[in-house]
Amino acid sequence: MVDPKSKKYSSPSKSANNGFKEFLYNTKDGTVMGRTGSSWGKIILFYIIFYAGLASFFCLNFYIFYLTLNMDEPKFQLDESLIGTNPGLGFRPMPDPDRSPDSTLIWFRRNVPSDYLFWSKQLEVFVDETDTGKKDAGSVNLQACTLDNDKRATSITACQVKVDNLEYCNKNNAFGFSRGEPCILIKLNKIYGWVPEPYGFDERDRFSEAQLRDDLDKEIREKHMPVDLKYHILNETRGLDPNTKNFDSHRRMLLSTVWINCDGENVADTENIGQINYYPFRGIAGYYFPFLKQQGYQSPFILVELKNPMPGVVINVECKAFARNVKPDRLARLATTHFEILID
Amino acid sequence: MGCIVQKCQKPQRDLNELKGELELDDHKISLEELCQRYDTDLENGLKADAVATNRAKYGPNALTPPPRTPEWVKLLLNLFGGFAGLLWVGGILCFIAYGVEIASKGNQAENDNLWLGIVLVVVVCLSGIFSYFQEAKSNSIMESFKNLVPQFATAIRDGETVTVHAEELTLGDVVLVKFGDRVPADIRVLEASQFKVDNSSLTGESEPQSRGPEMTHENPLETKNLAFFSTNAVEGTCKGVVVRIGDNTVMGRIAGLASGLTTGQTPIGAEIERFIHIITGVAVFLGVTFGILALALGYVWIDAVVFVIGIIVANVPEGLLATVTVALSLTAKRMAQKNCLVKNLEAVETLGSTSTICSDKTGTLTQNRMTVAHMWYNLKVVEADTTENQSGAAYDVTNEGFKALCRCATLCSRAEFKGGQESIPILQREVNGDASEAALLKCMEIVTHDIKGIRANNKKVCEVPFNSTNKYQVSIHELENDNRNLLVMKGAAERILDRCSTIFVDGSEKNMDAAMKSAFEKAYMDLGGLGERVLGFCDMVLPADKYPKGYKFNNEDVNFPITGLRFVGLMSMIDPPRAAVPDAVSKCRSAGIKVIMVTGDHPITAKAIARNVGIISPENSTVEEIAERTGLPVEQVDPAEAKAAVIHGGQLKDMSPDDIDIILNTHSEIVFARTSPQQKLIIVEGCQRNGAIVAVTGDGVNDSPALKKADIGVAMGIAGSDVSKQAADMILLDDNFASIVVGVEEGRLIFDNLKKSIAYTLTSNIPEISPFLMFIVASIPLPLGTITILCIDLGTDMIPAISLAYERPESDIMKRKPRNSKRDKLVNERLISMAYGQIGMMQAVAGFFSYFVIMAENGFLPKNLFGIREDWDNKVKSVQDHWGQEWTFKQRKHLEYACQTAFFVAIVVVQWADLIISKTRKNSIFQQGMTNWTLNFGLVFETCLAAFLCYTPYINAGLKMIPLMSQWWFLAIPFSLFIWVYDETRRLLLRSYPPGGWVEQETYY
């Protein structure tokens, strides 16, 4: 039988393992972290080539895709698009985004210029830019459109946004901020190709007052349009002179307005907000639409004056836009905008 | 995975002491000394006060249950082990972020973080509970020992016979045991009548052993005057003194050994733990780095926290551990169909990494059935049929010499078949009688088909049974169709030869001269050398004049001739190897697995079987054989020359662990003979010390420590005791060694396939992490949301990853060496380099391509996107796109979710390619084929699931997905093709360059 104690048996050699230090740099094999210099060189070179190749493949694919893209016109428009057909509503002035990114509180002290100038300057810049924009673009693309002059936005031309009829809301009185009667600018977001649909026209595109009333009542039911806006629209419509020569197009244009209504969000806010005036009028005229990326296109806006807001309390203000194809949606924040005012 | 955290149980006793041989002298000392030692009286038993003091001193006669980990601790370990810790951190961070948001914004706070936190906690809990139940079928070894403990015992105390709980017995008690009882403790027998015990559960001896008062052997296990705790008394009665109780009994020691052994981690458990460490390390590193980077870039800390959550969620392959478990249980199911029942899931793979198998001989390698292997008559050795299904050599049954031998063997036997077995094949019938007689009986029945009839026609008139002094058995029969009587004798070959004066050769009787004797000697040596048990047969037709029919033969006082008989032949018997075993052993050999035989049998028999089945291959020889061949003394032979070795248990006893190491290293083909259960354990430990992954087979209670200690213990389903089955990780339902080989094959396959599955799953981590990194570094809108990541990890990736478990092997996995557990890792740097560095990067690029395309199509060109994040995520502002359209916050988010959905779909699309390339590590898909239908289903499934998630109303809203335009599904297709072509090319290079090439070194995982 076998005798392991006999010297003939050779002991198995036991190799030692030096662990981490040797892993970092192994003097015997000249390896750093398990690889020799040339091994590192090869793998690094491989990865450089590999990633260069991968990047090229990406670029090639993106280039091919890019060729299919039309830079002048969105690929997906209106119902096809992800932006949809319900435009957003925005307000100016806005709080400093660096300090509080998601804040919508307009808070200032009357008679303290360092406070209110922050806000009024924003409006001043905005209005001035619109003014200079008009001059820069010249008369080629921008027209002076009115409700009754048949001038409309076309694929090349757009309408001037008039800044001279803002009455009380002007830079000379710091848009009312100095006196605690601030004007807030409300603007509709641009959506390529979007036009508002007028109230009061039936399927065959014929106007009737009954249809208008129906439409407005429906708005009250379904979109919570305020009743006074209904009477405002009816009054405006009735106030047109049927004897003027372009009465029909005038009426159609008037009814194509995107109507704006601002009010306190809650009952208390409604009480505190006081009287509200809209300049130049209570909506954004239909002739500004559609936006088709015309040269020098100006974003239309109106100014909402809070005539006598309650000082010292936060007032939640909500502005909504109304048209047949505009539906205020508080949750999605479409066709509606919200801000708070606190005047000290 | 349940077994990742293994708590070491503190052994109650010194295990080394338990591993030692049993030291006991109670059977050697005189009865007086015994009485003195235990302060008892052999007639009257212990006195009441002595009972009390002894009980106080030695404790109850019961086995100490091992300390158990409480169930709730196990549950907690599962809930916080593995990736769970990381996910808990992520979940808690979510709640913190939500809390902070609540505190700062009140009702306006977004619920996103709350939902994510809840989802993470649910994921962690579900997977924790899942693995807890996988583990719940934990071993209950001690419980099965408990069943062996006898309930009541009859003792003599104070001269009175009382019935007590077995637990109340103590040292020195005099107990009475009768048949049907279990022996209540280790006892020294004082008086016995026909007392027999069944020691099979302890020693493996299947025959009942008779017990009596006389000491017959130094070894306590072999002496006749000791009966052991929990063995069964099958016959007779006895009276004895209790000499060992409870944990100190022989059975108690084995129980203590089996339950006190700490089983190491399974190889796959270790691999998974290592993998978890790597992934956790990467996650923590990235999380911390980018958290700090975010803070440095000026993000508020709550944003930084959200980034960290995203990075953690993206890094952790949430579904992977469940995938591994499912893959393992699928394999376990498949193995069960092939007669390998796996108890511990992780053991499925262990068999695949096994490098050494320590196999039992009896029953595993052999049929566990003595069978006549050779016959010698007419001076020639004739081979009998030893196969299980009677397909072996046929021999001439009409030969005169054979007929004589056959008659002798048929008549000179007491064995007979048990009733009612006519329909069962002869070899499988049960027999009354010892193993050799049963072998003869079966052999003869096959030839004659009617032993019963022959015996009836040749009525037995006298018989001298076998005893150990005579070593022969004689019977006398009335001959059929003759008026004479026939004397037949069988027994130890040399004894029989001594009684013969003639020999029957070729139909004529010849004188037993020297030539005949030397022919006999040669045959006898040859057959003995084959490890066979040789019996001699002789007969004599008694002359009718002296011994007429009706003659009164006297078996006490022999009145008939028992010398000068006619020698008819030899028959040799062996427990033959199973038919499938030689093939299985050679498969093991080509698979690089060392097969060691460990048996209690004699070295010669063991060696013969080892040679027979190929455990010792024909070209190799042992030291002794070399010595014999070269004529050198054994001491002068270089052991290194002898590849094979037969080690006797007696030698093993004197060896130090170092000596054992040397033996194991020097010889590649080893047979351990005459080994005790403790030695089996020592052998297993020796192999493990040398880095081997050891599989051990065993069936008796005595094997349970070795089974427990082995990396994978394999118990026998038919012959195995309950205790051995409890201790084992796997049960061979057909007791067949060949089934182990099937298991090895499955184990290796699942290791390969798990690798593929992990490579597949890990790849998608890069397209999951990179969006967050880009979000932080390049300030682009977030390209992939956290919930979406979970949709991939726990949704679309699951079935495909599992389906890789069904992949068929790429080449003959039984032709390569077992994996080296130190070098061949489940997850190695090459796998990471491929999954993360190459394929993952391509996937990420595909995702970003979809993202940038959709953004550009909606007016946000890449150049506008970089740095846009602050405006983009401002809830109040509108952002203008390239065409001047003004997007409100919600509209932007809608676009962002569309991009994220497209990114998600892009990952699904590139995962198609990844799944197909993961099918093979080396071969081309054209060689491998697409016949894995589970995988093909997986491809369809992930696509349908992705479509379902993004198009089903409400569900998509909940997951922040947007119904995609159909063309956006195709954006990643070029990248998917690119991945496939890239990897096909890589594998083409892998195959076309010789092994060791650069591509193999860097990419063959």
XYZ file of N, CA and C in Angstrom, chain A residues 147-150 152 201 207-209 212 234-255:
96
model
N -60.348 95.204 -37.029
C -61.447 94.253 -37.193
C -62.183 94.486 -38.511
N -62.163 95.756 -38.981
C -63.011 96.045 -40.134
C -62.236 96.352 -41.405
N -60.894 96.180 -41.391
C -60.213 96.570 -42.631
C -59.801 95.399 -43.511
N -60.230 94.210 -43.168
C -59.996 93.040 -44.011
C -58.539 92.630 -44.120
N -55.524 90.690 -42.836
C -55.400 89.505 -41.996
C -53.966 88.964 -42.074
N -71.552 80.559 -35.723
C -71.709 80.081 -37.092
C -72.086 78.606 -37.070
N -74.091 82.713 -40.160
C -74.248 83.298 -38.837
C -75.716 83.407 -38.467
N -76.021 83.163 -37.203
C -77.335 83.525 -36.694
C -77.175 83.853 -35.218
N -77.971 84.788 -34.784
C -77.863 85.212 -33.382
C -78.212 84.062 -32.450
N -75.336 81.953 -31.998
C -74.378 82.605 -31.119
C -74.752 82.389 -29.661
N -72.218 89.447 -26.730
C -73.480 89.781 -27.394
C -73.570 91.278 -27.655
N -73.199 92.060 -26.664
C -73.266 93.505 -26.815
C -72.354 93.993 -27.923
N -71.144 93.463 -27.908
C -70.178 93.864 -28.935
C -70.730 93.546 -30.322
N -71.346 92.361 -30.425
C -71.881 91.948 -31.726
C -73.019 92.854 -32.162
N -73.901 93.135 -31.185
C -75.043 93.991 -31.522
C -74.602 95.406 -31.858
N -73.472 95.819 -31.258
C -73.038 97.206 -31.458
C -72.515 97.483 -32.852
N -72.311 96.413 -33.659
C -71.789 96.634 -35.010
C -72.877 97.252 -35.888
N -72.447 98.106 -36.787
C -73.419 98.746 -37.691
C -73.609 97.866 -38.907
N -74.784 97.321 -39.093
C -75.004 96.387 -40.218
C -74.949 97.085 -41.566
N -74.873 98.381 -41.576
C -74.904 99.061 -42.866
C -73.532 99.285 -43.458
N -72.493 99.062 -42.668
C -71.164 99.240 -43.242
C -70.924 98.162 -44.280
N -70.000 98.476 -45.217
C -69.930 97.594 -46.381
C -69.291 96.228 -46.074
N -68.405 96.200 -45.149
C -67.852 94.879 -44.825
C -68.325 94.373 -43.461
N -69.616 94.565 -43.253
C -70.215 94.178 -41.986
C -69.996 92.691 -41.676
N -70.196 91.856 -42.676
C -70.099 90.407 -42.432
C -68.711 89.989 -41.974
N -67.703 90.484 -42.683
C -66.349 90.072 -42.304
C -65.941 90.703 -40.982
N -66.447 91.902 -40.741
C -66.198 92.553 -39.470
C -66.745 91.711 -38.326
N -68.018 91.277 -38.519
C -68.654 90.488 -37.450
C -67.914 89.161 -37.255
N -67.577 88.565 -38.393
C -66.851 87.292 -38.281
C -65.540 87.479 -37.537
N -64.832 88.555 -37.842
C -63.546 88.789 -37.188
C -63.718 89.049 -35.698
N -64.768 89.831 -35.397
C -65.022 90.107 -33.985
C -65.276 88.806 -33.227
N -66.082 87.941 -33.838
C -66.433 86.703 -33.146
C -65.277 85.699 -33.138
